[in-house]
mmCIF file of C-alpha atoms in Angstrom:
data_model
loop_
_atom_site.group_PDB
_atom_site.id
_atom_site.type_symbol
_atom_site.label_atom_id
_atom_site.label_comp_id
_atom_site.label_asym_id
_atom_site.label_seq_id
_atom_site.Cartn_x
_atom_site.Cartn_y
_atom_site.Cartn_z
ATOM 1 C CA MET A 1 41.261 256.691 110.426
ATOM 2 C CA SER A 2 43.889 254.243 111.652
ATOM 3 C CA THR A 3 46.708 256.152 113.332
ATOM 4 C CA PRO A 4 49.997 254.975 114.821
ATOM 5 C CA LEU A 5 50.337 255.449 118.565
ATOM 6 C CA ALA A 6 53.257 254.418 120.760
ATOM 7 C CA GLU A 7 52.366 251.603 123.163
ATOM 8 C CA ALA A 8 53.712 253.569 126.136
ATOM 9 C CA ALA A 9 51.377 256.429 125.277
ATOM 10 C CA SER A 10 48.419 254.182 124.513
ATOM 11 C CA SER A 11 48.559 252.428 127.877
ATOM 12 C CA GLY A 12 50.136 255.161 130.001
ATOM 13 C CA PHE A 13 47.522 257.760 129.027
ATOM 14 C CA PHE A 14 44.529 255.388 129.199
ATOM 15 C CA ASP A 15 43.263 257.244 132.292
ATOM 16 C CA ALA A 16 42.731 260.472 130.377
ATOM 17 C CA SER A 17 40.737 262.043 133.214
ATOM 18 C CA ALA A 18 43.747 261.763 135.561
ATOM 19 C CA TYR A 19 46.009 263.337 132.966
ATOM 20 C CA ASP A 20 43.540 266.169 132.492
ATOM 21 C CA ALA A 21 43.101 266.718 136.232
ATOM 22 C CA TYR A 22 46.709 266.614 137.377
ATOM 23 C CA ARG A 23 48.918 267.825 134.537
ATOM 24 C CA PRO A 24 49.645 271.574 134.778
ATOM 25 C CA SER A 25 48.256 274.203 132.450
ATOM 26 C CA TYR A 26 50.454 276.858 130.845
ATOM 27 C CA PRO A 27 51.180 280.304 132.353
ATOM 28 C CA ASP A 28 49.676 283.277 130.542
ATOM 29 C CA ALA A 29 53.071 284.917 129.993
ATOM 30 C CA ALA A 30 54.376 281.836 128.182
ATOM 31 C CA VAL A 31 51.241 281.424 126.075
ATOM 32 C CA SER A 32 51.245 285.098 125.039
ATOM 33 C CA ALA A 33 54.933 285.005 124.093
ATOM 34 C CA PHE A 34 54.541 281.714 122.211
ATOM 35 C CA LEU A 35 51.494 282.805 120.193
ATOM 36 C CA GLY A 36 53.181 286.138 119.513
ATOM 37 C CA HIS A 37 56.111 284.373 117.859
ATOM 38 C CA LEU A 38 53.635 282.334 115.818
ATOM 39 C CA ASN A 39 51.739 285.475 114.826
ATOM 40 C CA THR A 40 48.435 283.840 115.627
ATOM 41 C CA LEU A 41 45.255 284.722 117.543
ATOM 42 C CA ASN A 42 45.771 288.458 117.209
ATOM 43 C CA THR A 43 43.716 291.231 115.654
ATOM 44 C CA ALA A 44 46.035 291.938 112.724
ATOM 45 C CA VAL A 45 44.636 289.320 110.343
ATOM 46 C CA GLY A 46 41.679 291.401 109.197
ATOM 47 C CA LYS A 47 38.355 292.393 110.650
ATOM 48 C CA HIS A 48 36.453 289.348 109.456
ATOM 49 C CA GLY A 49 39.285 286.985 108.517
ATOM 50 C CA VAL A 50 39.318 283.469 109.970
ATOM 51 C CA ALA A 51 42.609 281.998 111.139
ATOM 52 C CA ARG A 52 42.924 278.230 110.866
ATOM 53 C CA ILE A 53 44.977 276.694 113.671
ATOM 54 C CA VAL A 54 45.878 273.007 113.685
ATOM 55 C CA GLU A 55 46.929 271.500 117.018
ATOM 56 C CA ILE A 56 48.508 268.059 116.702
ATOM 57 C CA GLY A 57 48.551 265.707 119.682
ATOM 58 C CA ALA A 58 45.972 267.853 121.445
ATOM 59 C CA GLY A 59 45.456 265.237 124.172
ATOM 60 C CA THR A 60 42.719 266.144 126.628
ATOM 61 C CA GLY A 61 42.887 269.772 125.554
ATOM 62 C CA LYS A 62 45.141 271.362 128.179
ATOM 63 C CA PHE A 63 46.523 273.783 125.583
ATOM 64 C CA THR A 64 43.423 273.688 123.377
ATOM 65 C CA GLU A 65 41.417 275.293 126.179
ATOM 66 C CA LEU A 66 43.781 278.268 126.147
ATOM 67 C CA LEU A 67 43.560 278.568 122.361
ATOM 68 C CA SER A 68 39.770 278.443 122.552
ATOM 69 C CA ARG A 69 39.635 281.082 125.291
ATOM 70 C CA ARG A 70 41.838 283.441 123.311
ATOM 71 C CA ALA A 71 39.868 282.793 120.142
ATOM 72 C CA VAL A 72 36.700 283.878 121.951
ATOM 73 C CA GLN A 73 38.425 287.032 123.210
ATOM 74 C CA VAL A 74 39.829 287.946 119.785
ATOM 75 C CA ALA A 75 36.476 287.293 118.108
ATOM 76 C CA ALA A 76 34.818 289.737 120.488
ATOM 77 C CA GLU A 77 37.488 292.362 119.809
ATOM 78 C CA ARG A 78 37.202 291.941 116.032
ATOM 79 C CA ASP A 79 33.424 291.637 115.875
ATOM 80 C CA GLY A 80 33.850 288.430 113.913
ATOM 81 C CA GLN A 81 35.066 284.845 114.068
ATOM 82 C CA ALA A 82 38.676 284.745 115.229
ATOM 83 C CA ALA A 83 39.801 281.215 114.559
ATOM 84 C CA GLU A 84 38.963 277.711 113.519
ATOM 85 C CA ILE A 85 40.917 275.313 115.736
ATOM 86 C CA LEU A 86 41.309 271.737 114.514
ATOM 87 C CA ALA A 87 42.470 269.585 117.446
ATOM 88 C CA VAL A 88 44.056 266.388 116.121
ATOM 89 C CA GLU A 89 44.437 263.525 118.633
ATOM 90 C CA PRO A 90 44.962 259.779 117.986
ATOM 91 C CA HIS A 91 44.358 258.519 121.548
ATOM 92 C CA PRO A 92 40.617 257.679 121.813
ATOM 93 C CA GLN A 93 40.244 258.283 125.563
ATOM 94 C CA MET A 94 42.074 261.601 125.402
ATOM 95 C CA ARG A 95 40.130 262.704 122.335
ATOM 96 C CA ALA A 96 36.850 261.840 124.064
ATOM 97 C CA GLN A 97 37.898 263.906 127.104
ATOM 98 C CA LEU A 98 38.687 266.828 124.798
ATOM 99 C CA ALA A 99 35.490 266.553 122.763
ATOM 100 C CA ALA A 100 33.382 266.458 125.929
ATOM 101 C CA LYS A 101 34.585 269.949 126.835
ATOM 102 C CA ASN A 102 32.706 271.428 123.845
ATOM 103 C CA LEU A 103 35.242 274.220 123.475
ATOM 104 C CA PRO A 104 34.211 277.177 121.287
ATOM 105 C CA HIS A 105 35.925 277.332 117.879
ATOM 106 C CA VAL A 106 37.342 273.793 118.384
ATOM 107 C CA THR A 107 36.750 270.602 116.399
ATOM 108 C CA ALA A 108 38.381 267.421 117.742
ATOM 109 C CA VAL A 109 39.350 264.836 115.117
ATOM 110 C CA ASP A 110 41.152 261.503 114.971
ATOM 111 C CA GLY A 111 44.509 261.925 113.281
ATOM 112 C CA HIS A 112 48.256 261.782 113.566
ATOM 113 C CA SER A 113 51.234 263.907 112.581
ATOM 114 C CA ALA A 114 52.212 261.480 109.826
ATOM 115 C CA ASP A 115 48.773 261.659 108.214
ATOM 116 C CA LEU A 116 46.867 264.954 108.228
ATOM 117 C CA SER A 117 44.856 263.981 105.165
ATOM 118 C CA MET A 118 41.771 265.723 106.553
ATOM 119 C CA ILE A 119 43.580 269.058 105.964
ATOM 120 C CA GLU A 120 44.103 270.488 102.497
ATOM 121 C CA ASP A 121 47.497 271.675 101.246
ATOM 122 C CA GLY A 122 48.507 275.163 102.385
ATOM 123 C CA THR A 123 45.384 275.927 104.431
ATOM 124 C CA ALA A 124 46.707 276.155 108.016
ATOM 125 C CA ASP A 125 47.807 279.516 109.381
ATOM 126 C CA THR A 126 49.587 277.858 112.302
ATOM 127 C CA VAL A 127 50.434 274.344 113.489
ATOM 128 C CA ILE A 128 50.948 273.869 117.224
ATOM 129 C CA VAL A 129 52.130 270.844 119.193
ATOM 130 C CA ALA A 130 51.826 271.052 122.990
ATOM 131 C CA GLN A 131 53.556 268.514 125.244
ATOM 132 C CA ALA A 132 53.718 265.965 122.430
ATOM 133 C CA PHE A 133 56.226 266.666 119.642
ATOM 134 C CA HIS A 134 58.843 264.326 121.145
ATOM 135 C CA TRP A 135 56.513 261.397 120.337
ATOM 136 C CA PHE A 136 56.775 262.013 116.578
ATOM 137 C CA ALA A 137 59.872 264.166 116.057
ATOM 138 C CA THR A 138 60.755 263.085 112.503
ATOM 139 C CA TYR A 139 61.464 264.753 109.185
ATOM 140 C CA GLU A 140 58.397 262.939 107.788
ATOM 141 C CA ALA A 141 56.115 264.530 110.384
ATOM 142 C CA LEU A 142 57.597 267.966 109.733
ATOM 143 C CA LYS A 143 57.106 267.405 106.005
ATOM 144 C CA GLU A 144 53.404 266.676 106.543
ATOM 145 C CA ILE A 145 53.100 269.758 108.745
ATOM 146 C CA HIS A 146 54.879 271.760 106.035
ATOM 147 C CA ARG A 147 52.309 270.516 103.499
ATOM 148 C CA VAL A 148 49.318 271.884 105.421
ATOM 149 C CA LEU A 149 50.892 275.222 106.401
ATOM 150 C CA LYS A 150 50.411 278.349 104.357
ATOM 151 C CA PRO A 151 53.621 279.850 102.895
ATOM 152 C CA GLY A 152 55.556 281.801 105.513
ATOM 153 C CA SER A 153 53.501 280.424 108.412
ATOM 154 C CA PHE A 154 54.902 278.866 111.566
ATOM 155 C CA VAL A 155 54.964 275.563 113.397
ATOM 156 C CA GLY A 156 55.351 275.889 117.164
ATOM 157 C CA VAL A 157 56.118 273.332 119.875
ATOM 158 C CA ILE A 158 55.689 273.883 123.602
ATOM 159 C CA TRP A 159 56.217 271.927 126.831
ATOM 160 C CA ASN A 160 55.778 272.392 130.573
ATOM 161 C CA ILE A 161 58.903 270.975 132.222
ATOM 162 C CA GLU A 162 59.025 270.566 135.984
ATOM 163 C CA ASP A 163 62.333 270.009 137.764
ATOM 164 C CA TYR A 164 61.498 266.396 138.639
ATOM 165 C CA ASN A 165 61.095 265.575 134.912
ATOM 166 C CA LYS A 166 63.783 267.786 133.372
ATOM 167 C CA PRO A 167 66.700 266.815 131.102
ATOM 168 C CA ALA A 168 69.614 265.396 133.076
ATOM 169 C CA ALA A 169 71.923 268.275 132.108
ATOM 170 C CA TRP A 170 69.586 270.916 133.551
ATOM 171 C CA GLN A 171 70.184 271.949 137.141
ATOM 172 C CA ALA A 172 67.324 271.481 139.599
ATOM 173 C CA LYS A 173 66.537 274.423 141.844
ATOM 174 C CA THR A 174 66.655 272.262 144.995
ATOM 175 C CA ALA A 175 68.461 269.075 146.032
ATOM 176 C CA TRP A 176 65.225 267.242 146.840
ATOM 177 C CA GLU A 177 63.738 268.017 143.418
ATOM 178 C CA GLN A 178 66.922 266.602 141.914
ATOM 179 C CA SER A 179 66.306 263.436 143.930
ATOM 180 C CA LEU A 180 62.827 263.186 142.374
ATOM 181 C CA ASN A 181 64.479 263.644 138.989
ATOM 182 C CA ASP A 182 66.815 260.767 139.885
ATOM 183 C CA ILE A 183 63.777 258.581 140.590
ATOM 184 C CA VAL A 184 62.362 259.400 137.153
ATOM 185 C CA TYR A 185 65.683 258.534 135.519
ATOM 186 C CA SER A 186 65.801 255.246 137.459
ATOM 187 C CA LEU A 187 62.654 253.990 135.709
ATOM 188 C CA ALA A 188 63.034 251.233 133.135
ATOM 189 C CA LEU A 189 63.485 252.463 129.589
ATOM 190 C CA ASP A 190 60.583 251.589 127.306
ATOM 191 C CA GLY A 191 62.025 252.806 124.011
ATOM 192 C CA SER A 192 59.719 255.821 123.871
ATOM 193 C CA PRO A 193 61.159 259.286 123.185
ATOM 194 C CA ARG A 194 60.680 262.075 125.707
ATOM 195 C CA PHE A 195 61.466 265.767 125.910
ATOM 196 C CA ARG A 196 64.061 265.154 128.603
ATOM 197 C CA ASP A 197 66.078 263.041 126.119
ATOM 198 C CA GLU A 198 66.782 266.279 124.191
ATOM 199 C CA LYS A 199 66.656 264.492 120.827
ATOM 200 C CA TRP A 200 63.535 266.088 119.341
ATOM 201 C CA GLN A 201 65.513 269.104 118.038
ATOM 202 C CA LYS A 202 67.368 266.885 115.567
ATOM 203 C CA SER A 203 64.341 266.636 113.296
ATOM 204 C CA PHE A 204 64.188 270.433 112.984
ATOM 205 C CA GLU A 205 67.908 270.567 112.282
ATOM 206 C CA ILE A 206 67.464 268.062 109.450
ATOM 207 C CA ALA A 207 64.424 269.945 108.117
ATOM 208 C CA ALA A 208 66.401 273.199 107.926
ATOM 209 C CA VAL A 209 69.168 271.880 105.631
ATOM 210 C CA PRO A 210 68.662 270.513 102.080
ATOM 211 C CA ASP A 211 70.176 267.106 101.324
ATOM 212 C CA ALA A 212 70.296 266.352 97.600
ATOM 213 C CA ALA A 213 71.700 262.857 98.125
ATOM 214 C CA ALA A 214 68.704 261.950 100.292
ATOM 215 C CA ASN A 215 66.293 263.837 97.997
ATOM 216 C CA ARG A 216 65.341 265.905 101.013
ATOM 217 C CA ALA A 217 64.411 269.565 100.727
ATOM 218 C CA ALA A 218 64.815 272.176 103.441
ATOM 219 C CA LEU A 219 61.368 272.848 104.899
ATOM 220 C CA TYR A 220 61.877 275.487 107.602
ATOM 221 C CA LEU A 221 64.150 278.272 108.697
ATOM 222 C CA PRO A 222 66.299 277.356 111.737
ATOM 223 C CA LEU A 223 64.451 276.778 114.991
ATOM 224 C CA SER A 224 64.188 279.559 117.592
ATOM 225 C CA ASP A 225 63.273 278.976 121.237
ATOM 226 C CA ASP A 226 62.541 280.681 124.543
ATOM 227 C CA ARG A 227 61.336 279.792 128.035
ATOM 228 C CA VAL A 228 59.309 281.208 130.924
ATOM 229 C CA TYR A 229 60.038 280.128 134.508
ATOM 230 C CA TRP A 230 57.307 279.528 137.101
ATOM 231 C CA THR A 231 56.521 277.707 140.333
ATOM 232 C CA VAL A 232 53.521 275.882 141.718
ATOM 233 C CA GLN A 233 52.586 274.857 145.259
ATOM 234 C CA LEU A 234 51.358 271.279 145.677
ATOM 235 C CA THR A 235 50.641 268.934 148.562
ATOM 236 C CA PRO A 236 52.671 265.706 148.481
ATOM 237 C CA GLU A 237 49.565 263.798 147.389
ATOM 238 C CA ALA A 238 48.865 266.210 144.541
ATOM 239 C CA LEU A 239 52.498 265.973 143.451
ATOM 240 C CA TRP A 240 52.327 262.172 143.546
ATOM 241 C CA LYS A 241 49.212 262.196 141.355
ATOM 242 C CA ARG A 242 51.080 264.429 138.925
ATOM 243 C CA LEU A 243 53.952 261.931 138.768
ATOM 244 C CA LEU A 244 51.457 259.140 138.129
ATOM 245 C CA THR A 245 50.600 260.796 134.795
ATOM 246 C CA LEU A 246 54.113 259.955 133.556
ATOM 247 C CA SER A 247 53.687 256.886 131.358
ATOM 248 C CA GLN A 248 56.785 255.127 132.754
ATOM 249 C CA ILE A 249 55.219 255.179 136.217
ATOM 250 C CA ALA A 250 51.625 254.622 135.089
ATOM 251 C CA ASN A 251 52.676 251.490 133.174
ATOM 252 C CA LEU A 252 54.363 249.870 136.201
ATOM 253 C CA PRO A 253 52.396 247.202 138.105
ATOM 254 C CA GLU A 254 50.939 248.372 141.401
ATOM 255 C CA ALA A 255 52.985 245.843 143.394
ATOM 256 C CA GLY A 256 56.086 243.778 142.700
ATOM 257 C CA PRO A 257 57.706 240.651 144.164
ATOM 258 C CA ASN A 258 60.708 242.608 145.439
ATOM 259 C CA ASP A 259 58.863 245.561 146.990
ATOM 260 C CA GLU A 260 60.353 245.058 150.448
ATOM 261 C CA GLU A 261 63.909 244.779 149.171
ATOM 262 C CA GLU A 262 63.396 247.828 146.978
ATOM 263 C CA ALA A 263 61.868 249.917 149.758
ATOM 264 C CA VAL A 264 65.244 251.475 150.514
ATOM 265 C CA ALA A 265 65.210 255.111 149.385
ATOM 266 C CA ASP A 266 67.827 254.604 146.652
ATOM 267 C CA THR A 267 66.478 257.008 144.073
ATOM 268 C CA LYS A 268 68.800 255.699 141.350
ATOM 269 C CA ALA A 269 68.040 251.955 141.560
ATOM 270 C CA GLN A 270 65.473 250.702 139.055
ATOM 271 C CA PRO A 271 62.065 250.132 140.693
ATOM 272 C CA THR A 272 59.726 247.384 139.513
ATOM 273 C CA SER A 273 56.411 248.658 140.884
ATOM 274 C CA ARG A 274 54.493 251.828 141.652
ATOM 275 C CA ASN A 275 54.642 250.863 145.337
ATOM 276 C CA THR A 276 58.426 251.086 145.259
ATOM 277 C CA VAL A 277 58.344 254.434 143.463
ATOM 278 C CA ARG A 278 55.880 255.709 146.062
ATOM 279 C CA ARG A 279 58.090 254.627 148.971
ATOM 280 C CA ARG A 280 61.068 256.433 147.455
ATOM 281 C CA PHE A 281 58.928 259.470 146.702
ATOM 282 C CA ASP A 282 57.698 259.566 150.320
ATOM 283 C CA ALA A 283 61.264 259.261 151.589
ATOM 284 C CA VAL A 284 62.344 262.269 149.538
ATOM 285 C CA LEU A 285 59.369 264.359 150.694
ATOM 286 C CA ALA A 286 60.225 263.525 154.323
ATOM 287 C CA ARG A 287 63.721 264.975 154.103
ATOM 288 C CA ASP A 288 64.793 267.925 156.231
ATOM 289 C CA ASP A 289 65.565 270.100 153.203
ATOM 290 C CA VAL A 290 61.967 269.984 151.936
ATOM 291 C CA VAL A 291 60.171 273.192 152.978
ATOM 292 C CA TYR A 292 56.405 273.119 153.547
ATOM 293 C CA ASN A 293 54.088 276.106 153.786
ATOM 294 C CA GLU A 294 51.143 276.422 156.171
ATOM 295 C CA GLN A 295 48.932 274.485 153.772
ATOM 296 C CA ASN A 296 51.373 271.528 153.799
ATOM 297 C CA GLU A 297 52.430 272.350 150.244
ATOM 298 C CA VAL A 298 55.872 272.275 148.664
ATOM 299 C CA THR A 299 57.094 274.564 145.895
ATOM 300 C CA ILE A 300 57.782 272.870 142.559
ATOM 301 C CA HIS A 301 60.084 274.736 140.185
ATOM 302 C CA ALA A 302 59.318 274.544 136.497
ATOM 303 C CA LEU A 303 59.506 276.280 133.158
ATOM 304 C CA THR A 304 57.544 276.423 129.933
ATOM 305 C CA PHE A 305 59.835 275.792 126.970
ATOM 306 C CA PHE A 306 58.648 276.786 123.506
ATOM 307 C CA ALA A 307 60.169 276.856 120.043
ATOM 308 C CA TRP A 308 59.063 277.861 116.561
ATOM 309 C CA ALA A 309 60.138 277.600 112.926
ATOM 310 C CA GLN A 310 58.867 279.319 109.769
ATOM 311 C CA LYS A 311 57.875 277.407 106.651
ATOM 312 C CA ILE A 312 59.952 278.057 103.547
ATOM 313 C CA ALA A 313 58.928 277.299 99.972
ATOM 314 C CA VAL A 314 60.347 274.145 98.379
#
């Protein structure tokens, strides 16, 4: 299947093993609350019923692993098969990383939100998008998701958002994390949408209101959302590797002609190489207001943001 994939994602996520190793997983409290709102992976479906979960943009399987683990647990509790998880991912390196994990109850397939032709109409109990909906936040994608969902079922979207990669309007917990956020915002724009742009919600707003002039039906009830706050302790090197999984940094050249001039720790001036970003990163981590523990780790503040909408008949 030929599937559209943004150039920034195609090149920025080429090193799928780094993404898988350094991106954070999701806290149990957030996952439980999220799946509860979606009414999925619980024991209420029936003793031997099989829930069909479709995860779009599954990547290397950071969230798929959690779905698989819970499916195994629910199957044991119900003395039957708990779920069939179809993990849809267009990026070949990421899909290969996911498939290599051989997760129970999971089938990894090539596909994209705009074309889920491998899934029959009205056969999915839940559609989930983890850390990816901003890449394809359109009415057309939500219409295709609506097609595969069973009546009254839910689509859910979820993201881990650390303070260094948050929306500009959100307040960082510390001044130095805000400086890292400034570095991220200093990166050259590549035309790709991101969660921090806070534009992805618009597609759900459009999909919740009928528009006769545009021949557009309402597909979902209004979006609901929630969040769970958490922290993680990382060494500077581990934090740097996490930043390198951001496509805007990964796609920069290693070195640039103006590296020396750009070495000044101006976190808001546009860098032209990863070397420059690293120098500014190191300067921030060397500040007096950065607190290290005995393991030479800093505390990163973050949250898991999740939202859900219920399919309505059209």
